[in-house]
Each structure stands twice: as C-alpha cells, then as structure tokens.
PDB file of C-alpha atoms in Angstrom:
ATOM      1  CA  GLU X 136      13.781 -16.332   0.482  1.00 93.00           C
ATOM      2  CA  VAL X 137      14.929 -20.500   0.399  1.00 94.00           C
ATOM      3  CA  GLN X 138      13.191 -22.839   2.850  1.00 97.00           C
ATOM      4  CA  LEU X 139      13.213 -26.259   3.429  1.00 97.00           C
ATOM      5  CA  LEU X 140      10.648 -27.807   5.624  1.00 97.00           C
ATOM      6  CA  GLU X 141      11.137 -31.595   6.676  1.00 97.00           C
ATOM      7  CA  SER X 142       8.083 -34.278   7.580  1.00 97.00           C
ATOM      8  CA  GLY X 143       7.234 -37.504   8.118  1.00 97.00           C
ATOM      9  CA  GLY X 144       9.217 -38.687  11.407  1.00 97.00           C
ATOM     10  CA  GLY X 145       7.867 -40.558  14.035  1.00 97.00           C
ATOM     11  CA  LEU X 146       8.177 -43.209  16.441  1.00 98.00           C
ATOM     12  CA  VAL X 147       8.745 -46.766  14.584  1.00 98.00           C
ATOM     13  CA  GLN X 148       9.660 -50.207  15.802  1.00 98.00           C
ATOM     14  CA  PRO X 149      13.302 -51.872  15.102  1.00 98.00           C
ATOM     15  CA  GLY X 150      12.752 -53.319  11.475  1.00 98.00           C
ATOM     16  CA  GLY X 151       9.934 -50.905  10.597  1.00 98.00           C
ATOM     17  CA  SER X 152      10.089 -48.101   7.917  1.00 98.00           C
ATOM     18  CA  LEU X 153       9.267 -44.556   7.558  1.00 98.00           C
ATOM     19  CA  ARG X 154       9.555 -42.004   4.810  1.00 98.00           C
ATOM     20  CA  LEU X 155      10.998 -38.909   5.362  1.00 98.00           C
ATOM     21  CA  SER X 156      10.013 -35.508   3.230  1.00 98.00           C
ATOM     22  CA  CYS X 157      11.522 -32.277   2.608  1.00 98.00           C
ATOM     23  CA  ALA X 158       9.754 -29.432   1.005  1.00 97.00           C
ATOM     24  CA  GLY X 159      11.639 -26.492  -0.678  1.00 96.00           C
ATOM     25  CA  SER X 160      10.824 -23.258  -1.686  1.00 94.00           C
ATOM     26  CA  GLY X 161      12.559 -20.093  -3.103  1.00 92.00           C
ATOM     27  CA  PHE X 162      15.008 -22.144  -5.006  1.00 92.00           C
ATOM     28  CA  THR X 163      15.065 -23.889  -8.626  1.00 89.00           C
ATOM     29  CA  SER X 164      15.576 -27.454  -7.447  1.00 90.00           C
ATOM     30  CA  SER X 165      17.084 -28.970 -10.342  1.00 90.00           C
ATOM     31  CA  SER X 166      19.906 -26.749  -9.805  1.00 92.00           C
ATOM     32  CA  TYR X 167      21.131 -28.060  -6.261  1.00 95.00           C
ATOM     33  CA  ALA X 168      22.343 -31.219  -4.900  1.00 96.00           C
ATOM     34  CA  MET X 169      20.260 -32.193  -1.519  1.00 97.00           C
ATOM     35  CA  THR X 170      21.630 -33.781   1.375  1.00 97.00           C
ATOM     36  CA  TRP X 171      20.236 -35.507   4.399  1.00 98.00           C
ATOM     37  CA  VAL X 172      22.520 -35.101   7.741  1.00 98.00           C
ATOM     38  CA  ARG X 173      21.187 -36.671  11.196  1.00 98.00           C
ATOM     39  CA  GLN X 174      22.284 -35.972  14.752  1.00 98.00           C
ATOM     40  CA  ALA X 175      21.295 -38.725  17.621  1.00 97.00           C
ATOM     41  CA  PRO X 176      20.414 -37.106  20.698  1.00 96.00           C
ATOM     42  CA  GLY X 177      23.090 -35.133  22.448  1.00 95.00           C
ATOM     43  CA  LYS X 178      25.484 -36.067  19.682  1.00 96.00           C
ATOM     44  CA  GLY X 179      27.383 -34.570  16.875  1.00 96.00           C
ATOM     45  CA  LEU X 180      26.185 -34.405  13.095  1.00 97.00           C
ATOM     46  CA  GLU X 181      26.336 -37.218  10.858  1.00 97.00           C
ATOM     47  CA  TRP X 182      26.287 -37.013   7.083  1.00 97.00           C
ATOM     48  CA  VAL X 183      23.826 -39.848   5.771  1.00 97.00           C
ATOM     49  CA  SER X 184      22.762 -39.367   2.022  1.00 97.00           C
ATOM     50  CA  ALA X 185      23.068 -36.862  -0.967  1.00 96.00           C
ATOM     51  CA  ILE X 186      21.475 -36.787  -4.767  1.00 96.00           C
ATOM     52  CA  SER X 187      22.544 -34.640  -7.365  1.00 94.00           C
ATOM     53  CA  GLY X 188      20.265 -31.730  -8.958  1.00 94.00           C
ATOM     54  CA  SER X 189      19.252 -34.067 -11.630  1.00 93.00           C
ATOM     55  CA  GLY X 190      18.272 -37.097  -9.322  1.00 93.00           C
ATOM     56  CA  GLY X 191      20.830 -38.864 -11.750  1.00 94.00           C
ATOM     57  CA  THR X 192      23.305 -39.847  -8.826  1.00 94.00           C
ATOM     58  CA  THR X 193      23.009 -40.796  -5.468  1.00 96.00           C
ATOM     59  CA  TYR X 194      25.407 -40.891  -2.240  1.00 95.00           C
ATOM     60  CA  TYR X 195      25.228 -43.066   0.739  1.00 96.00           C
ATOM     61  CA  THR X 196      26.992 -43.331   4.115  1.00 95.00           C
ATOM     62  CA  ASP X 197      27.939 -46.730   4.812  1.00 94.00           C
ATOM     63  CA  SER X 198      25.874 -47.887   7.540  1.00 95.00           C
ATOM     64  CA  VAL X 199      22.641 -47.075   5.582  1.00 97.00           C
ATOM     65  CA  LYS X 200      23.619 -48.356   2.325  1.00 97.00           C
ATOM     66  CA  GLY X 201      21.084 -51.037   1.336  1.00 97.00           C
ATOM     67  CA  ARG X 202      18.364 -49.890   3.848  1.00 98.00           C
ATOM     68  CA  PHE X 203      17.682 -46.349   3.065  1.00 98.00           C
ATOM     69  CA  THR X 204      16.851 -44.396  -0.548  1.00 98.00           C
ATOM     70  CA  ILE X 205      17.357 -41.039  -1.252  1.00 98.00           C
ATOM     71  CA  SER X 206      14.963 -39.533  -4.153  1.00 98.00           C
ATOM     72  CA  ARG X 207      13.583 -36.649  -5.196  1.00 97.00           C
ATOM     73  CA  ASP X 208      10.745 -34.749  -7.089  1.00 96.00           C
ATOM     74  CA  ASN X 209      11.942 -31.377  -8.737  1.00 95.00           C
ATOM     75  CA  SER X 210       8.331 -30.804 -10.228  1.00 95.00           C
ATOM     76  CA  LYS X 211       7.249 -30.659  -6.816  1.00 96.00           C
ATOM     77  CA  ASN X 212      10.534 -29.469  -5.019  1.00 96.00           C
ATOM     78  CA  THR X 213      10.577 -31.987  -2.908  1.00 97.00           C
ATOM     79  CA  LEU X 214      13.443 -34.611  -1.171  1.00 98.00           C
ATOM     80  CA  TYR X 215      12.719 -37.873   0.219  1.00 98.00           C
ATOM     81  CA  LEU X 216      14.496 -40.427   2.340  1.00 98.00           C
ATOM     82  CA  GLN X 217      13.068 -43.899   2.662  1.00 98.00           C
ATOM     83  CA  MET X 218      14.163 -45.681   5.298  1.00 98.00           C
ATOM     84  CA  ASN X 219      13.801 -49.380   5.940  1.00 98.00           C
ATOM     85  CA  SER X 220      14.765 -51.828   8.264  1.00 98.00           C
ATOM     86  CA  LEU X 221      15.491 -49.292  10.896  1.00 98.00           C
ATOM     87  CA  ARG X 222      17.559 -49.970  13.900  1.00 98.00           C
ATOM     88  CA  ALA X 223      17.993 -48.040  17.478  1.00 98.00           C
ATOM     89  CA  GLU X 224      21.266 -46.501  16.528  1.00 97.00           C
ATOM     90  CA  ASP X 225      19.133 -44.266  13.436  1.00 98.00           C
ATOM     91  CA  THR X 226      17.309 -42.599  16.304  1.00 98.00           C
ATOM     92  CA  ALA X 227      18.040 -38.964  15.711  1.00 98.00           C
ATOM     93  CA  VAL X 228      16.845 -35.570  14.297  1.00 98.00           C
ATOM     94  CA  TYR X 229      17.008 -36.003  10.393  1.00 98.00           C
ATOM     95  CA  TYR X 230      17.702 -32.256   8.603  1.00 98.00           C
ATOM     96  CA  CYS X 231      17.410 -31.975   5.096  1.00 98.00           C
ATOM     97  CA  ALA X 232      19.858 -29.194   3.459  1.00 98.00           C
ATOM     98  CA  LYS X 233      20.513 -27.537  -0.090  1.00 97.00           C
ATOM     99  CA  GLY X 234      23.920 -28.029  -1.330  1.00 94.00           C
ATOM    100  CA  LEU X 235      26.034 -25.167  -2.866  1.00 92.00           C
ATOM    101  CA  GLY X 236      25.557 -26.419  -6.575  1.00 86.00           C
ATOM    102  CA  GLY X 237      24.116 -29.133  -8.967  1.00 78.00           C
ATOM    103  CA  ARG X 238      26.635 -31.799  -7.823  1.00 84.00           C
ATOM    104  CA  ASN X 239      28.243 -30.263  -4.789  1.00 88.00           C
ATOM    105  CA  TYR X 240      26.664 -32.050  -1.851  1.00 90.00           C
ATOM    106  CA  TYR X 241      29.371 -31.664   0.454  1.00 90.00           C
ATOM    107  CA  GLY X 242      28.777 -28.054   1.257  1.00 93.00           C
ATOM    108  CA  MET X 243      25.322 -26.988   2.628  1.00 96.00           C
ATOM    109  CA  ASP X 244      23.868 -23.700   2.624  1.00 96.00           C
ATOM    110  CA  VAL X 245      20.581 -23.923   3.981  1.00 97.00           C
ATOM    111  CA  TRP X 246      19.202 -26.211   6.070  1.00 98.00           C
ATOM    112  CA  GLY X 247      15.555 -27.372   7.685  1.00 97.00           C
ATOM    113  CA  GLN X 248      14.402 -27.513  11.310  1.00 97.00           C
ATOM    114  CA  GLY X 249      15.065 -31.172  11.330  1.00 97.00           C
ATOM    115  CA  THR X 250      12.363 -34.159  11.947  1.00 98.00           C
ATOM    116  CA  THR X 251      12.801 -36.697  14.462  1.00 98.00           C
ATOM    117  CA  VAL X 252      13.054 -40.531  13.973  1.00 98.00           C
ATOM    118  CA  THR X 253      12.585 -42.791  17.078  1.00 98.00           C
ATOM    119  CA  VAL X 254      13.298 -46.216  16.905  1.00 98.00           C
ATOM    120  CA  SER X 255      12.043 -48.228  19.728  1.00 97.00           C
TER     121      SER X 255
ATOM    122  CA  GLN R  76      34.621 -41.653  16.846  1.00 60.00           C
ATOM    123  CA  SER R  77      34.380 -38.781  14.137  1.00 65.00           C
ATOM    124  CA  ALA R  78      36.267 -38.884  11.313  1.00 84.00           C
ATOM    125  CA  LEU R  79      37.737 -35.326  12.000  1.00 96.00           C
ATOM    126  CA  THR R  80      39.085 -34.307  15.187  1.00 97.00           C
ATOM    127  CA  GLN R  81      38.284 -30.908  16.795  1.00 97.00           C
ATOM    128  CA  PRO R  82      39.029 -30.138  20.277  1.00 97.00           C
ATOM    129  CA  ALA R  83      35.883 -30.658  22.703  1.00 97.00           C
ATOM    130  CA  SER R  84      35.631 -27.185  23.838  1.00 97.00           C
ATOM    131  CA  VAL R  85      37.509 -23.572  23.458  1.00 98.00           C
ATOM    132  CA  SER R  86      37.010 -20.524  25.321  1.00 97.00           C
ATOM    133  CA  GLY R  87      37.903 -16.994  24.768  1.00 96.00           C
ATOM    134  CA  SER R  88      36.748 -13.575  26.188  1.00 97.00           C
ATOM    135  CA  PRO R  89      34.906 -10.734  24.881  1.00 97.00           C
ATOM    136  CA  GLY R  90      36.791  -9.195  21.773  1.00 97.00           C
ATOM    137  CA  GLN R  91      39.456 -11.869  21.952  1.00 97.00           C
ATOM    138  CA  SER R  92      40.073 -14.110  19.122  1.00 97.00           C
ATOM    139  CA  ILE R  93      40.082 -17.637  19.004  1.00 98.00           C
ATOM    140  CA  THR R  94      41.050 -20.737  16.938  1.00 98.00           C
ATOM    141  CA  ILE R  95      39.120 -24.099  16.136  1.00 98.00           C
ATOM    142  CA  SER R  96      41.204 -26.827  14.834  1.00 98.00           C
ATOM    143  CA  CYS R  97      39.880 -29.585  12.511  1.00 98.00           C
ATOM    144  CA  THR R  98      42.158 -32.312  12.039  1.00 98.00           C
ATOM    145  CA  GLY R  99      41.993 -34.954   8.965  1.00 97.00           C
ATOM    146  CA  THR R 100      43.631 -37.171   6.631  1.00 96.00           C
ATOM    147  CA  SER R 101      44.689 -37.122   3.133  1.00 94.00           C
ATOM    148  CA  SER R 102      41.856 -38.623   2.233  1.00 94.00           C
ATOM    149  CA  ASP R 103      39.768 -35.772   3.105  1.00 96.00           C
ATOM    150  CA  VAL R 104      40.969 -32.164   4.687  1.00 96.00           C
ATOM    151  CA  GLY R 105      44.506 -32.646   3.268  1.00 96.00           C
ATOM    152  CA  THR R 106      43.720 -33.051  -0.414  1.00 96.00           C
ATOM    153  CA  TYR R 107      40.069 -31.514  -1.194  1.00 96.00           C
ATOM    154  CA  ASN R 108      39.279 -27.826  -0.440  1.00 96.00           C
ATOM    155  CA  TYR R 109      35.824 -28.908   0.273  1.00 96.00           C
ATOM    156  CA  VAL R 110      35.994 -27.957   4.260  1.00 97.00           C
ATOM    157  CA  SER R 111      32.975 -26.284   5.657  1.00 98.00           C
ATOM    158  CA  TRP R 112      31.995 -25.169   9.297  1.00 98.00           C
ATOM    159  CA  TYR R 113      29.016 -24.802  10.843  1.00 98.00           C
ATOM    160  CA  GLN R 114      27.316 -23.403  13.752  1.00 98.00           C
ATOM    161  CA  GLN R 115      24.678 -24.657  15.651  1.00 98.00           C
ATOM    162  CA  HIS R 116      22.922 -23.267  18.577  1.00 97.00           C
ATOM    163  CA  PRO R 117      21.111 -25.865  21.055  1.00 95.00           C
ATOM    164  CA  GLY R 118      17.801 -26.992  19.534  1.00 95.00           C
ATOM    165  CA  LYS R 119      18.419 -25.338  16.241  1.00 97.00           C
ATOM    166  CA  ALA R 120      19.396 -26.335  12.408  1.00 98.00           C
ATOM    167  CA  PRO R 121      23.126 -25.907  11.608  1.00 98.00           C
ATOM    168  CA  LYS R 122      24.358 -22.381   9.710  1.00 98.00           C
ATOM    169  CA  LEU R 123      26.956 -22.471   7.384  1.00 97.00           C
ATOM    170  CA  MET R 124      29.673 -20.125   8.167  1.00 98.00           C
ATOM    171  CA  ILE R 125      32.524 -21.175   5.961  1.00 98.00           C
ATOM    172  CA  TYR R 126      32.617 -23.032   2.835  1.00 97.00           C
ATOM    173  CA  GLU R 127      35.404 -24.309   0.555  1.00 96.00           C
ATOM    174  CA  VAL R 128      38.148 -23.804   3.544  1.00 96.00           C
ATOM    175  CA  SER R 129      38.009 -19.869   3.457  1.00 97.00           C
ATOM    176  CA  ASN R 130      34.486 -18.767   1.731  1.00 96.00           C
ATOM    177  CA  ARG R 131      31.581 -16.717   3.946  1.00 97.00           C
ATOM    178  CA  PRO R 132      28.294 -16.823   2.779  1.00 95.00           C
ATOM    179  CA  SER R 133      26.346 -13.795   2.517  1.00 93.00           C
ATOM    180  CA  GLY R 134      25.288 -12.409   5.717  1.00 94.00           C
ATOM    181  CA  VAL R 135      28.148 -13.923   7.953  1.00 97.00           C
ATOM    182  CA  PRO R 136      30.468 -11.492   9.709  1.00 96.00           C
ATOM    183  CA  ASP R 137      33.902 -10.876   8.455  1.00 96.00           C
ATOM    184  CA  ARG R 138      34.840 -11.872  12.055  1.00 97.00           C
ATOM    185  CA  PHE R 139      34.717 -15.496  11.197  1.00 98.00           C
ATOM    186  CA  SER R 140      37.540 -16.805   8.698  1.00 98.00           C
ATOM    187  CA  GLY R 141      38.784 -20.180   7.597  1.00 98.00           C
ATOM    188  CA  SER R 142      42.225 -21.616   6.455  1.00 97.00           C
ATOM    189  CA  LYS R 143      43.713 -24.787   5.837  1.00 98.00           C
ATOM    190  CA  SER R 144      47.028 -26.065   6.194  1.00 97.00           C
ATOM    191  CA  GLY R 145      48.348 -29.571   5.725  1.00 97.00           C
ATOM    192  CA  ASN R 146      45.452 -32.284   6.772  1.00 97.00           C
ATOM    193  CA  THR R 147      44.436 -29.758   9.392  1.00 98.00           C
ATOM    194  CA  ALA R 148      41.670 -26.843   8.925  1.00 98.00           C
ATOM    195  CA  SER R 149      41.107 -24.176  11.059  1.00 98.00           C
ATOM    196  CA  LEU R 150      38.087 -21.526  12.059  1.00 98.00           C
ATOM    197  CA  THR R 151      38.773 -18.069  13.761  1.00 98.00           C
ATOM    198  CA  ILE R 152      36.419 -16.114  15.445  1.00 98.00           C
ATOM    199  CA  SER R 153      38.122 -12.636  15.941  1.00 97.00           C
ATOM    200  CA  GLY R 154      35.954  -9.986  18.306  1.00 97.00           C
ATOM    201  CA  LEU R 155      34.486 -12.696  20.385  1.00 97.00           C
ATOM    202  CA  GLN R 156      30.801 -11.892  21.310  1.00 97.00           C
ATOM    203  CA  ALA R 157      28.467 -13.521  23.435  1.00 97.00           C
ATOM    204  CA  GLU R 158      26.316 -14.620  20.599  1.00 96.00           C
ATOM    205  CA  ASP R 159      29.161 -16.925  19.136  1.00 97.00           C
ATOM    206  CA  GLU R 160      28.910 -19.098  22.295  1.00 98.00           C
ATOM    207  CA  THR R 161      27.486 -22.362  20.892  1.00 98.00           C
ATOM    208  CA  ASP R 162      28.837 -25.463  19.342  1.00 98.00           C
ATOM    209  CA  TYR R 163      30.643 -25.505  16.028  1.00 98.00           C
ATOM    210  CA  TYR R 164      31.475 -28.558  13.228  1.00 98.00           C
ATOM    211  CA  CYS R 165      33.820 -28.937  10.512  1.00 98.00           C
ATOM    212  CA  SER R 166      32.961 -31.222   7.547  1.00 98.00           C
ATOM    213  CA  SER R 167      34.985 -32.142   4.403  1.00 97.00           C
ATOM    214  CA  TYR R 168      34.133 -34.027   1.424  1.00 96.00           C
ATOM    215  CA  THR R 169      36.226 -37.496   2.055  1.00 95.00           C
ATOM    216  CA  SER R 170      37.565 -40.018  -1.092  1.00 94.00           C
ATOM    217  CA  SER R 171      36.515 -42.775   1.395  1.00 91.00           C
ATOM    218  CA  SER R 172      32.926 -44.322   0.899  1.00 88.00           C
ATOM    219  CA  THR R 173      31.380 -42.118   3.351  1.00 88.00           C
ATOM    220  CA  HIS R 174      31.699 -39.133   1.025  1.00 93.00           C
ATOM    221  CA  VAL R 175      31.049 -36.565   3.596  1.00 96.00           C
ATOM    222  CA  VAL R 176      32.660 -36.816   7.187  1.00 96.00           C
ATOM    223  CA  PHE R 177      31.954 -34.107  10.070  1.00 97.00           C
ATOM    224  CA  GLY R 178      33.991 -33.089  12.840  1.00 97.00           C
ATOM    225  CA  GLY R 179      32.902 -34.080  16.724  1.00 96.00           C
ATOM    226  CA  GLY R 180      32.260 -30.697  17.129  1.00 97.00           C
ATOM    227  CA  THR R 181      33.440 -27.960  19.418  1.00 98.00           C
ATOM    228  CA  LYS R 182      31.577 -25.934  22.420  1.00 98.00           C
ATOM    229  CA  LEU R 183      32.812 -22.704  22.272  1.00 98.00           C
ATOM    230  CA  THR R 184      32.483 -20.574  25.715  1.00 97.00           C
ATOM    231  CA  VAL R 185      32.886 -16.778  25.786  1.00 96.00           C
ATOM    232  CA  LEU R 186      33.709 -16.008  29.184  1.00 93.00           C
TER     233      LEU R 186
END
C-alpha cells in the first residue's frame, strides 16, 4: 500500500523557518514527481511546489518563490519543504502528494494526512 | 480569488445526478487535458476522483465521471448517495508561473 506521512509542522513566529518532511512507502520514489499543497483554515486547496522524480526540476507558486525550497532524498523515499521568511498567510495544513508520473506533478493520486503550520 | 471558478454549492436527492462545473481560461482548462477532481471530507486529506479530464483511478466508482468543453470542465456524479456529501475541488495545469491552479471548491449536499 502506498502511504505518505508528513511531519515537521508547528508554531513559528513571523520571519522564522520550518522544514517539513514527507516519508513515503510502497512505491519507487524516483519514478514519481511529488507535490506540496496547502489549505489555510476554512479555505480551499492551494498548490505550493513540486519536484520531478529525479529531483532535477523544481516548481513553485509565485507567493513562495525565494522563500521555500523543495527537495527530495530518493534513497530515503523522503520529500522536504524548507520554509523560510514565514508569514502569517503561510498558516495552513500542508499536504504532500504523489504525482501520477515522473514529471506529472499536476495530478496527485496519493496524499498524506497533512501537517499544520501556524505562523503567529 | 481562485484561478478556476466553481459553484460554491450544489445539491441533489439520492439517486439523482449532479454536475459540478469548473471554469478556467485558455491558459489552463481550455488548452490542457490535465484537469483533476478531488473529493475532500472534513478534516481529511483530498482524494483523487478524476485525472486527465475523464480518467478514474482504480477504486473510484463509475458513478463519477469527468468531461471538458472549451474552458469548462465538469464532474458528474450519478446515482447520488449520502456518502457523496462533501467538498469537491478541480485543478488544472496552467501555463502561467503558478503551474497548477485549483478551484475554490464546491460543497455537495445530498438532500
């Protein structure tokens, strides 16, 4: 069974940093792009960032460019999101999700349970 | 304001069919067949229901179907069941610097 488990969320002050992790199991990590999607309290889904299966290509939404860095360690089947210069508007539940293919990050077929980031 | 436009709510009776629309632009829905639909129950992670406009992942009932016409994609749920009552989101690849856009979500009520 394919599973994803996020960790690393918490309470941080504005301007601070956090690193989220997403441990995957049940699939070959390097064969799939991975994505981070967030959901602010009471709001809809917002795509944040993605990385190709090889890790060689990364993608970011405009509001996090220059502040967030996505990376992966395929030997550990783990995805990361380094978040710096955090703002109140970054407060959300952050989900990691598995893409449908090595470069297909726009369809996400398996999701983690989410980790909560609060910037205050 | 979300990049893709969905109705805030739709409703239907058990056994009936409903359709949720998702309107974008020529930069996303209108040009690319990378529209997905997700179901999200309160406090839970989203679940992929449809990908690439009309494909169903294994395990998703065939009561769920997707289509697209021009800049608008649609999710149709036939034979409505009480368990279908929840939130639904569409998403699409976009040629803009945002890469992927979501709709604002639609709350489905089964009367």
